[in-house]
Each structure stands twice: as structure tokens, then as C-alpha cells.
PDB file of C-alpha atoms in Angstrom:
ATOM      1  CA  MET A  15      29.720  38.167 -13.903  1.00  0.00           C
ATOM      2  CA  SER A  16      28.254  37.933 -17.335  1.00  0.00           C
ATOM      3  CA  ARG A  17      29.988  38.725 -20.601  1.00  0.00           C
ATOM      4  CA  GLY A  18      27.792  41.662 -21.246  1.00  0.00           C
ATOM      5  CA  ASN A  19      28.417  43.198 -17.803  1.00  0.00           C
ATOM      6  CA  ASP A  20      32.173  42.617 -18.175  1.00  0.00           C
ATOM      7  CA  SER A  21      32.110  44.391 -21.538  1.00  0.00           C
ATOM      8  CA  ASN A  22      30.124  47.333 -20.177  1.00  0.00           C
ATOM      9  CA  LEU A  23      32.217  47.634 -17.125  1.00  0.00           C
ATOM     10  CA  GLY A  24      35.495  47.528 -19.150  1.00  0.00           C
ATOM     11  CA  VAL A  25      34.181  50.149 -21.437  1.00  0.00           C
ATOM     12  CA  ARG A  26      33.422  52.518 -18.516  1.00  0.00           C
ATOM     13  CA  LEU A  27      36.830  51.807 -16.931  1.00  0.00           C
ATOM     14  CA  LEU A  28      38.650  52.555 -20.149  1.00  0.00           C
ATOM     15  CA  ARG A  29      36.762  55.817 -20.664  1.00  0.00           C
ATOM     16  CA  LEU A  30      37.579  56.681 -17.005  1.00  0.00           C
ATOM     17  CA  LEU A  31      41.209  56.033 -17.538  1.00  0.00           C
ATOM     18  CA  ALA A  32      41.244  57.981 -20.966  1.00  0.00           C
ATOM     19  CA  GLU A  33      39.565  61.019 -19.572  1.00  0.00           C
ATOM     20  CA  GLY A  34      41.932  60.995 -16.534  1.00  0.00           C
ATOM     21  CA  TYR A  35      39.259  62.315 -14.318  1.00  0.00           C
ATOM     22  CA  GLU A  36      41.237  65.471 -13.632  1.00  0.00           C
ATOM     23  CA  GLY A  37      40.996  66.429 -10.020  1.00  0.00           C
ATOM     24  CA  LEU A  38      39.196  63.172  -9.063  1.00  0.00           C
ATOM     25  CA  ASP A  39      40.507  60.334  -7.041  1.00  0.00           C
ATOM     26  CA  PHE A  40      40.221  57.209  -9.282  1.00  0.00           C
ATOM     27  CA  ALA A  41      40.392  54.879  -6.296  1.00  0.00           C
ATOM     28  CA  ALA A  42      37.303  56.662  -4.826  1.00  0.00           C
ATOM     29  CA  ARG A  43      35.393  56.249  -8.130  1.00  0.00           C
ATOM     30  CA  PHE A  44      36.302  52.537  -8.669  1.00  0.00           C
ATOM     31  CA  PRO A  45      33.651  51.188  -5.956  1.00  0.00           C
ATOM     32  CA  GLU A  46      30.963  53.302  -7.645  1.00  0.00           C
ATOM     33  CA  LEU A  47      31.632  51.944 -11.073  1.00  0.00           C
ATOM     34  CA  LEU A  48      31.739  48.266  -9.804  1.00  0.00           C
ATOM     35  CA  GLU A  49      28.674  48.395  -7.518  1.00  0.00           C
ATOM     36  CA  PRO A  50      25.805  48.159 -10.113  1.00  0.00           C
ATOM     37  CA  ALA A  51      27.586  45.404 -12.064  1.00  0.00           C
ATOM     38  CA  ILE A  52      28.189  43.464  -8.771  1.00  0.00           C
ATOM     39  CA  ARG A  53      24.405  43.780  -7.889  1.00  0.00           C
ATOM     40  CA  GLN A  54      23.269  42.753 -11.256  1.00  0.00           C
ATOM     41  CA  GLN A  55      25.594  39.587 -11.147  1.00  0.00           C
ATOM     42  CA  LEU A  56      24.392  38.690  -7.622  1.00  0.00           C
ATOM     43  CA  ARG A  57      20.695  38.981  -8.784  1.00  0.00           C
ATOM     44  CA  GLY A  58      21.560  36.704 -11.717  1.00  0.00           C
ATOM     45  CA  ASP A  59      23.517  34.142  -9.540  1.00  0.00           C
ATOM     46  CA  SER A  60      20.460  34.022  -7.242  1.00  0.00           C
ATOM     47  CA  ASP A  61      17.952  33.569 -10.124  1.00  0.00           C
ATOM     48  CA  ARG A  62      20.167  30.722 -11.469  1.00  0.00           C
ATOM     49  CA  LEU A  63      20.674  29.113  -8.170  1.00  0.00           C
ATOM     50  CA  GLU A  64      16.856  29.141  -7.595  1.00  0.00           C
ATOM     51  CA  GLN A  65      16.274  27.578 -10.963  1.00  0.00           C
ATOM     52  CA  HIS A  66      18.925  24.851 -10.276  1.00  0.00           C
ATOM     53  CA  SER A  67      17.590  24.007  -6.915  1.00  0.00           C
ATOM     54  CA  LEU A  68      13.894  23.834  -8.444  1.00  0.00           C
ATOM     55  CA  LEU A  69      15.186  21.405 -11.283  1.00  0.00           C
ATOM     56  CA  ALA A  70      17.206  19.393  -8.770  1.00  0.00           C
ATOM     57  CA  ALA A  71      14.058  19.047  -6.489  1.00  0.00           C
ATOM     58  CA  LEU A  72      11.877  18.007  -9.474  1.00  0.00           C
ATOM     59  CA  LEU A  73      14.351  15.386 -10.638  1.00  0.00           C
ATOM     60  CA  GLU A  74      14.520  13.891  -7.194  1.00  0.00           C
ATOM     61  CA  ARG A  75      10.752  13.704  -6.907  1.00  0.00           C
ATOM     62  CA  ILE A  76       9.908  12.168 -10.364  1.00  0.00           C
ATOM     63  CA  PRO A  77       9.007   8.604  -9.689  1.00  0.00           C
ATOM     64  CA  ASP A  78      10.648   7.539 -12.882  1.00  0.00           C
ATOM     65  CA  MET A  79      14.364   6.547 -12.978  1.00  0.00           C
ATOM     66  CA  ILE A  80      16.173   9.454 -14.833  1.00  0.00           C
ATOM     67  CA  PHE A  81      20.037   9.209 -15.759  1.00  0.00           C
ATOM     68  CA  VAL A  82      22.334  11.301 -17.851  1.00  0.00           C
ATOM     69  CA  LYS A  83      25.549   9.856 -19.621  1.00  0.00           C
ATOM     70  CA  GLU A  84      28.077  11.703 -21.368  1.00  0.00           C
ATOM     71  CA  ALA A  85      28.226  10.890 -24.980  1.00  0.00           C
ATOM     72  CA  SER A  86      31.808   9.978 -25.408  1.00  0.00           C
ATOM     73  CA  GLU A  87      32.394   7.085 -22.953  1.00  0.00           C
ATOM     74  CA  LEU A  88      28.790   6.783 -21.639  1.00  0.00           C
ATOM     75  CA  ARG A  89      29.673   7.409 -18.187  1.00  0.00           C
ATOM     76  CA  PHE A  90      26.902   8.442 -15.636  1.00  0.00           C
ATOM     77  CA  VAL A  91      26.963  12.136 -14.914  1.00  0.00           C
ATOM     78  CA  LEU A  92      23.659  12.425 -13.231  1.00  0.00           C
ATOM     79  CA  VAL A  93      21.055  10.072 -11.583  1.00  0.00           C
ATOM     80  CA  ASN A  94      17.923  10.775  -9.490  1.00  0.00           C
ATOM     81  CA  ARG A  95      16.718   9.070  -6.349  1.00  0.00           C
ATOM     82  CA  ALA A  96      14.375   6.855  -8.237  1.00  0.00           C
ATOM     83  CA  ALA A  97      17.490   5.433 -10.135  1.00  0.00           C
ATOM     84  CA  GLU A  98      19.081   4.669  -6.815  1.00  0.00           C
ATOM     85  CA  GLU A  99      15.980   2.741  -5.538  1.00  0.00           C
ATOM     86  CA  VAL A 100      15.380   0.921  -8.799  1.00  0.00           C
ATOM     87  CA  LEU A 101      18.975  -0.212  -9.315  1.00  0.00           C
ATOM     88  CA  GLY A 102      20.084  -0.488  -5.811  1.00  0.00           C
ATOM     89  CA  PHE A 103      23.218   1.489  -6.165  1.00  0.00           C
ATOM     90  CA  PRO A 104      23.935   4.673  -4.235  1.00  0.00           C
ATOM     91  CA  ARG A 105      24.646   7.529  -6.753  1.00  0.00           C
ATOM     92  CA  LEU A 106      28.131   7.982  -5.807  1.00  0.00           C
ATOM     93  CA  GLU A 107      28.781   4.473  -6.875  1.00  0.00           C
ATOM     94  CA  MET A 108      27.281   5.186 -10.350  1.00  0.00           C
ATOM     95  CA  LEU A 109      28.592   8.684 -11.065  1.00  0.00           C
ATOM     96  CA  GLY A 110      31.632   8.558 -13.348  1.00  0.00           C
ATOM     97  CA  LYS A 111      30.998   4.812 -13.953  1.00  0.00           C
ATOM     98  CA  THR A 112      29.971   2.905 -17.105  1.00  0.00           C
ATOM     99  CA  ASP A 113      27.445   0.144 -17.548  1.00  0.00           C
ATOM    100  CA  PHE A 114      30.271  -2.367 -17.488  1.00  0.00           C
ATOM    101  CA  ASP A 115      31.188  -1.312 -13.809  1.00  0.00           C
ATOM    102  CA  LEU A 116      27.526  -1.888 -12.545  1.00  0.00           C
ATOM    103  CA  PHE A 117      25.919  -4.608 -14.595  1.00  0.00           C
ATOM    104  CA  PRO A 118      26.667  -8.085 -16.015  1.00  0.00           C
ATOM    105  CA  SER A 119      28.738  -7.846 -19.239  1.00  0.00           C
ATOM    106  CA  HIS A 120      25.870  -9.096 -21.519  1.00  0.00           C
ATOM    107  CA  GLU A 121      23.517  -6.444 -20.079  1.00  0.00           C
ATOM    108  CA  ALA A 122      26.248  -3.806 -20.221  1.00  0.00           C
ATOM    109  CA  VAL A 123      26.762  -4.637 -24.030  1.00  0.00           C
ATOM    110  CA  TYR A 124      23.011  -4.336 -24.719  1.00  0.00           C
ATOM    111  CA  PHE A 125      22.666  -1.017 -22.837  1.00  0.00           C
ATOM    112  CA  GLN A 126      25.516   0.665 -24.525  1.00  0.00           C
ATOM    113  CA  GLU A 127      24.339  -0.655 -28.016  1.00  0.00           C
ATOM    114  CA  LYS A 128      20.972   0.916 -27.431  1.00  0.00           C
ATOM    115  CA  ASP A 129      22.788   4.053 -26.159  1.00  0.00           C
ATOM    116  CA  ARG A 130      24.905   4.322 -29.307  1.00  0.00           C
ATOM    117  CA  GLN A 131      21.756   3.607 -31.427  1.00  0.00           C
ATOM    118  CA  GLY A 132      20.023   6.643 -29.875  1.00  0.00           C
ATOM    119  CA  LEU A 133      23.021   8.821 -30.114  1.00  0.00           C
ATOM    120  CA  ASP A 134      23.713   8.053 -33.820  1.00  0.00           C
ATOM    121  CA  SER A 135      20.012   8.546 -34.775  1.00  0.00           C
ATOM    122  CA  GLY A 136      19.814  11.795 -33.063  1.00  0.00           C
ATOM    123  CA  GLN A 137      16.161  10.958 -32.285  1.00  0.00           C
ATOM    124  CA  PRO A 138      14.548   9.544 -28.901  1.00  0.00           C
ATOM    125  CA  LEU A 139      14.776   5.785 -28.746  1.00  0.00           C
ATOM    126  CA  ASP A 140      11.763   3.892 -27.119  1.00  0.00           C
ATOM    127  CA  ILE A 141      12.429   0.537 -25.550  1.00  0.00           C
ATOM    128  CA  PRO A 142       9.044  -0.837 -24.529  1.00  0.00           C
ATOM    129  CA  GLN A 143      10.595  -3.412 -22.271  1.00  0.00           C
ATOM    130  CA  GLU A 144      14.038  -4.492 -21.180  1.00  0.00           C
ATOM    131  CA  GLN A 145      15.568  -6.608 -18.305  1.00  0.00           C
ATOM    132  CA  VAL A 146      17.873  -5.182 -15.718  1.00  0.00           C
ATOM    133  CA  MET A 147      19.671  -7.026 -13.206  1.00  0.00           C
ATOM    134  CA  THR A 148      19.648  -4.960  -9.933  1.00  0.00           C
ATOM    135  CA  ARG A 149      20.734  -5.643  -6.399  1.00  0.00           C
ATOM    136  CA  SER A 150      17.050  -6.466  -5.568  1.00  0.00           C
ATOM    137  CA  GLY A 151      16.644  -8.879  -8.519  1.00  0.00           C
ATOM    138  CA  THR A 152      15.637  -8.722 -12.130  1.00  0.00           C
ATOM    139  CA  ARG A 153      13.458  -5.774 -12.953  1.00  0.00           C
ATOM    140  CA  SER A 154      11.530  -4.904 -16.138  1.00  0.00           C
ATOM    141  CA  LEU A 155      11.980  -1.404 -17.345  1.00  0.00           C
ATOM    142  CA  HIS A 156      10.153   0.725 -20.141  1.00  0.00           C
ATOM    143  CA  THR A 157      13.050   3.129 -21.281  1.00  0.00           C
ATOM    144  CA  GLN A 158      13.301   6.134 -23.461  1.00  0.00           C
ATOM    145  CA  LYS A 159      16.792   7.293 -24.393  1.00  0.00           C
ATOM    146  CA  ILE A 160      17.024  10.899 -25.682  1.00  0.00           C
ATOM    147  CA  PRO A 161      20.314  12.551 -27.178  1.00  0.00           C
ATOM    148  CA  LEU A 162      21.197  16.019 -26.266  1.00  0.00           C
ATOM    149  CA  CYS A 163      23.286  17.861 -28.987  1.00  0.00           C
ATOM    150  CA  ASP A 164      25.179  21.029 -29.063  1.00  0.00           C
ATOM    151  CA  GLU A 165      24.575  23.806 -31.551  1.00  0.00           C
ATOM    152  CA  ASP A 166      26.621  21.860 -34.287  1.00  0.00           C
ATOM    153  CA  GLY A 167      24.334  18.749 -33.891  1.00  0.00           C
ATOM    154  CA  THR A 168      27.024  16.802 -32.119  1.00  0.00           C
ATOM    155  CA  PRO A 169      25.650  14.560 -29.313  1.00  0.00           C
ATOM    156  CA  ARG A 170      26.989  15.599 -26.012  1.00  0.00           C
ATOM    157  CA  TYR A 171      24.739  13.759 -23.500  1.00  0.00           C
ATOM    158  CA  LEU A 172      22.206  11.029 -23.415  1.00  0.00           C
ATOM    159  CA  VAL A 173      19.343  11.242 -21.223  1.00  0.00           C
ATOM    160  CA  GLY A 174      17.472   8.121 -20.185  1.00  0.00           C
ATOM    161  CA  VAL A 175      13.974   7.831 -18.605  1.00  0.00           C
ATOM    162  CA  SER A 176      12.955   4.532 -17.364  1.00  0.00           C
ATOM    163  CA  ARG A 177       9.667   3.357 -15.784  1.00  0.00           C
ATOM    164  CA  ASP A 178       9.726   0.246 -13.525  1.00  0.00           C
ATOM    165  CA  ILE A 179       7.029  -2.033 -15.116  1.00  0.00           C
ATOM    166  CA  THR A 180       7.952  -5.175 -13.259  1.00  0.00           C
ATOM    167  CA  GLU A 181       4.643  -5.403 -11.546  1.00  0.00           C
ATOM    168  CA  PHE A 182       2.747  -4.737 -14.746  1.00  0.00           C
ATOM    169  CA  VAL A 183       4.638  -7.495 -16.575  1.00  0.00           C
ATOM    170  CA  GLN A 184       4.199  -9.883 -13.569  1.00  0.00           C
ATOM    171  CA  ALA A 185       0.177  -8.976 -13.767  1.00  0.00           C
ATOM    172  CA  GLN A 186       0.316  -9.687 -17.551  1.00  0.00           C
ATOM    173  CA  ALA A 187       2.043 -12.878 -17.012  1.00  0.00           C
ATOM    174  CA  GLU A 188      -0.463 -13.962 -14.424  1.00  0.00           C
ATOM    175  CA  VAL A 189      -3.431 -13.017 -16.549  1.00  0.00           C
ATOM    176  CA  ALA A 190      -1.895 -15.069 -19.355  1.00  0.00           C
ATOM    177  CA  ARG A 191      -1.524 -18.002 -17.001  1.00  0.00           C
ATOM    178  CA  SER A 192      -5.085 -17.729 -15.815  1.00  0.00           C
ATOM    179  CA  GLN A 193      -6.402 -17.544 -19.319  1.00  0.00           C
ATOM    180  CA  LYS A 194      -4.374 -20.646 -20.233  1.00  0.00           C
ATOM    181  CA  GLN A 195      -5.824 -22.450 -17.214  1.00  0.00           C
ATOM    182  CA  LEU A 196      -9.433 -21.375 -18.032  1.00  0.00           C
ATOM    183  CA  ARG A 197      -8.904 -22.604 -21.717  1.00  0.00           C
ATOM    184  CA  LYS A 198      -7.617 -25.883 -20.257  1.00  0.00           C
ATOM    185  CA  LEU A 199     -10.678 -26.163 -17.862  1.00  0.00           C
ATOM    186  CA  SER A 200     -13.038 -25.133 -20.587  1.00  0.00           C
ATOM    187  CA  ALA A 201     -11.509 -27.907 -22.799  1.00  0.00           C
ATOM    188  CA  GLN A 202     -11.789 -30.459 -19.968  1.00  0.00           C
ATOM    189  CA  LEU A 203     -15.469 -29.486 -19.314  1.00  0.00           C
ATOM    190  CA  GLN A 204     -16.248 -29.698 -22.907  1.00  0.00           C
ATOM    191  CA  GLN A 205     -14.747 -33.101 -23.114  1.00  0.00           C
ATOM    192  CA  VAL A 206     -16.671 -34.243 -20.003  1.00  0.00           C
ATOM    193  CA  GLN A 207     -19.889 -32.855 -21.526  1.00  0.00           C
ATOM    194  CA  GLU A 208     -19.081 -34.671 -24.820  1.00  0.00           C
ATOM    195  CA  ASP A 209     -18.343 -37.983 -22.958  1.00  0.00           C
ATOM    196  CA  GLU A 210     -21.691 -37.720 -21.214  1.00  0.00           C
ATOM    197  CA  ARG A 211     -23.546 -37.100 -24.456  1.00  0.00           C
ATOM    198  CA  GLN A 212     -21.759 -39.985 -26.106  1.00  0.00           C
ATOM    199  CA  ARG A 213     -22.873 -42.253 -23.068  1.00  0.00           C
ATOM    200  CA  LEU A 214     -26.379 -41.073 -23.274  1.00  0.00           C
ATOM    201  CA  ALA A 215     -26.554 -41.535 -27.146  1.00  0.00           C
ATOM    202  CA  ARG A 216     -25.150 -45.121 -26.871  1.00  0.00           C
ATOM    203  CA  GLU A 217     -27.720 -46.048 -24.237  1.00  0.00           C
ATOM    204  CA  LEU A 218     -30.571 -44.588 -26.290  1.00  0.00           C
ATOM    205  CA  HIS A 219     -29.398 -46.367 -29.460  1.00  0.00           C
ATOM    206  CA  ASP A 220     -28.150 -49.585 -28.025  1.00  0.00           C
ATOM    207  CA  GLU A 221     -30.651 -50.253 -25.195  1.00  0.00           C
ATOM    208  CA  LEU A 222     -33.759 -48.315 -25.726  1.00  0.00           C
ATOM    209  CA  GLY A 223     -33.545 -48.720 -29.475  1.00  0.00           C
ATOM    210  CA  GLN A 224     -33.144 -52.451 -29.041  1.00  0.00           C
ATOM    211  CA  VAL A 225     -36.136 -52.588 -26.742  1.00  0.00           C
ATOM    212  CA  LEU A 226     -38.295 -50.661 -29.171  1.00  0.00           C
ATOM    213  CA  THR A 227     -37.051 -52.850 -32.019  1.00  0.00           C
ATOM    214  CA  GLY A 228     -37.959 -55.886 -30.118  1.00  0.00           C
ATOM    215  CA  VAL A 229     -41.517 -54.584 -29.315  1.00  0.00           C
ATOM    216  CA  ARG A 230     -41.934 -53.855 -33.105  1.00  0.00           C
ATOM    217  CA  ILE A 231     -41.001 -57.338 -34.040  1.00  0.00           C
ATOM    218  CA  GLU A 232     -43.414 -58.792 -31.453  1.00  0.00           C
ATOM    219  CA  LEU A 233     -46.158 -56.636 -32.645  1.00  0.00           C
ATOM    220  CA  SER A 234     -45.513 -57.702 -36.187  1.00  0.00           C
ATOM    221  CA  TRP A 235     -45.598 -61.424 -35.180  1.00  0.00           C
ATOM    222  CA  MET A 236     -48.810 -60.872 -33.402  1.00  0.00           C
ATOM    223  CA  GLU A 237     -50.405 -59.047 -36.390  1.00  0.00           C
ATOM    224  CA  LYS A 238     -49.612 -62.002 -38.726  1.00  0.00           C
ATOM    225  CA  ARG A 239     -51.398 -64.467 -36.417  1.00  0.00           C
ATOM    226  CA  LEU A 240     -54.523 -62.577 -35.550  1.00  0.00           C
ATOM    227  CA  PRO A 241     -57.699 -63.636 -37.379  1.00  0.00           C
ATOM    228  CA  GLU A 242     -58.956 -61.127 -40.098  1.00  0.00           C
ATOM    229  CA  GLU A 243     -62.311 -60.999 -38.200  1.00  0.00           C
ATOM    230  CA  GLN A 244     -60.558 -59.439 -35.243  1.00  0.00           C
ATOM    231  CA  VAL A 245     -60.769 -56.000 -36.943  1.00  0.00           C
ATOM    232  CA  ALA A 246     -60.558 -53.952 -33.859  1.00  0.00           C
ATOM    233  CA  LEU A 247     -57.622 -55.750 -32.351  1.00  0.00           C
ATOM    234  CA  VAL A 248     -55.761 -55.563 -35.683  1.00  0.00           C
ATOM    235  CA  SER A 249     -56.344 -51.905 -35.696  1.00  0.00           C
ATOM    236  CA  HIS A 250     -54.932 -51.434 -32.277  1.00  0.00           C
ATOM    237  CA  LEU A 251     -51.877 -53.326 -33.250  1.00  0.00           C
ATOM    238  CA  GLU A 252     -51.322 -51.165 -36.283  1.00  0.00           C
ATOM    239  CA  GLN A 253     -51.558 -48.167 -34.012  1.00  0.00           C
ATOM    240  CA  ALA A 254     -49.048 -49.666 -31.594  1.00  0.00           C
ATOM    241  CA  GLN A 255     -46.716 -50.403 -34.459  1.00  0.00           C
ATOM    242  CA  THR A 256     -47.091 -46.812 -35.580  1.00  0.00           C
ATOM    243  CA  LEU A 257     -46.129 -45.506 -32.117  1.00  0.00           C
ATOM    244  CA  VAL A 258     -43.191 -47.837 -31.764  1.00  0.00           C
ATOM    245  CA  ASN A 259     -41.809 -46.687 -35.207  1.00  0.00           C
ATOM    246  CA  SER A 260     -42.191 -43.023 -34.250  1.00  0.00           C
ATOM    247  CA  ALA A 261     -40.401 -43.826 -30.908  1.00  0.00           C
ATOM    248  CA  LEU A 262     -37.562 -45.477 -32.861  1.00  0.00           C
ATOM    249  CA  ALA A 263     -37.318 -42.454 -35.108  1.00  0.00           C
ATOM    250  CA  THR A 264     -37.148 -40.231 -32.154  1.00  0.00           C
ATOM    251  CA  VAL A 265     -34.465 -42.269 -30.553  1.00  0.00           C
ATOM    252  CA  ARG A 266     -32.352 -42.114 -33.509  1.00  0.00           C
ATOM    253  CA  ARG A 267     -32.852 -38.307 -33.917  1.00  0.00           C
ATOM    254  CA  VAL A 268     -31.915 -37.807 -30.226  1.00  0.00           C
ATOM    255  CA  ALA A 269     -28.938 -39.969 -30.390  1.00  0.00           C
ATOM    256  CA  THR A 270     -27.613 -38.272 -33.496  1.00  0.00           C
ATOM    257  CA  ALA A 271     -28.184 -34.808 -31.862  1.00  0.00           C
ATOM    258  CA  LEU A 272     -26.185 -35.818 -28.794  1.00  0.00           C
ATOM    259  CA  ARG A 273     -23.439 -37.509 -30.750  1.00  0.00           C
ATOM    260  CA  PRO A 274     -23.241 -36.250 -34.478  1.00  0.00           C
ATOM    261  CA  GLN A 275     -21.597 -38.606 -36.842  1.00  0.00           C
ATOM    262  CA  ILE A 276     -18.976 -35.898 -37.838  1.00  0.00           C
ATOM    263  CA  LEU A 277     -17.461 -36.403 -34.318  1.00  0.00           C
ATOM    264  CA  ASP A 278     -16.428 -39.737 -35.115  1.00  0.00           C
ATOM    265  CA  VAL A 279     -14.954 -38.825 -38.421  1.00  0.00           C
ATOM    266  CA  LEU A 280     -13.456 -35.199 -37.818  1.00  0.00           C
ATOM    267  CA  GLY A 281     -13.420 -34.993 -34.116  1.00  0.00           C
ATOM    268  CA  LEU A 282     -14.801 -32.568 -31.534  1.00  0.00           C
ATOM    269  CA  GLN A 283     -13.448 -29.208 -33.094  1.00  0.00           C
ATOM    270  CA  ALA A 284     -15.057 -29.775 -36.322  1.00  0.00           C
ATOM    271  CA  ALA A 285     -18.562 -30.380 -34.708  1.00  0.00           C
TER     272      ALA A 285
END
């Protein structure tokens, strides 16, 4: 029965006793006085029970892990089904226990430090990623801790909401490994391409360049020994020398393009 109902009922009973209800049987009137208050109390109890059942059902169906600790000793007073599934502990093993009863000491120290940090600040505390040793192995959680305070601002409870991000963290790690492998393969491919360009540049410069240089020398030797009256032949030799010189210039240009001199000085990255 609520305090308001108790007060109203008490006032009515006192008035009844004061008036004496001359000629009336008090015992007969007593149920009449109680019946409205009892009905109102039952309706209130039913509403509160329905609200409690709804809240309990919501907590059980939320996929995130939810737990509540009392603020003084940080003992678990409420956990939902997701907490059981993530941590691997039945709730009866967790209720009334502290982190030191459930987790390795170094983890328990860390958890309670974060709990106290949230309680002392009076503000929600966001922990983007934390490692938790569970009965099924190490899990990665994204946790938020929210202090619940009384009317005086004193923390009474700490509510925790944790999302299991283990698969997300593993996926991120896999992406990072793949990116590292791709960078390594890209560097290897670039090195192979550079080695091939270097080989081609060397062949152009050393082999074809030497051949063209030899041809130019032979043409020059022939030009010096031709009679001056062989005008047409001298003209052809000069054209041939021009072509050879042009070919040598092209060889040097292509060799330089394939293997810039800066590579030999500063390396591949600089080029």
C-alpha cells in the first residue's frame, strides 16, 4: 500500500473512531473502509509488476552485455543473458561477486580502476576497446560505464554496457595484414620492374651503343679514304653517319629514361 493511501485510510479510521459512529457496528464498517484502498493498491502492484516484467524482458533480449554493480564494493547485482553468453559464467555465479572472483587479478584491477573512474567523475565513461579473459577465450569489448546517483548526487550503482567487437577487431587486423602484404608485393613488383629496366638500359647502352659506336668509327674511317671526286658516295656516308649519331642519341635517351641517374645516387624512392 502506498504512503498516500496509508495516510488517507488512517485519517478515515481516526475520524471514524472520533465520531464513535453511534449506533453503528465499527467491525461492519471496517471492510467498507479498506476495500477502495486495497483495490487501488492491487492495481498499482499489477502495473508495477507489468513494468518490471517488460523491463526484465527487454534486458534479456538486448544483444549487448549489460551489468550493474553496487557502488561500494563493486559487486554484481544484475547481469543479462548476453553477459552470461559473452563471459561464459551463469548469472548465479556472478551475482554478489566482484571482478576479483571472476577474472585474472590484472584484469580485475583494470576493471575496478575504470569503475572507480566512472563513479568518481559522475559522467559516462567510454572505453573503445578492452580485452576480457572469458571461459571461451579472450574477447574484445567496447564498454560504456554509467554511474547512477541518488538525489544527493552520491553514486549508488554503476551500469555497464559492453558490445562484443571481437570479430570486428579480428577483421581490422586481417585487413591490416592484407594491406601489409599488398605493400610488400607492390614493393617486390616495383623492384622486379626496376631490375628489368636496369637490364634493358644496360643492354642498350653497353651492347647496342657499342655496336653503333663501332659503325660510326668505320664510317668515319671510310670517309677519310674516299677520293674527293666520289661525291655521291661521300654524301651517302655523311647521311649514314648522321643516322648513326641519331641512333646513338636515341639509345642514350631511352637508357636514361629506363634507368635515371638519380637511382644510382639516391635510390628507387627518390626517383
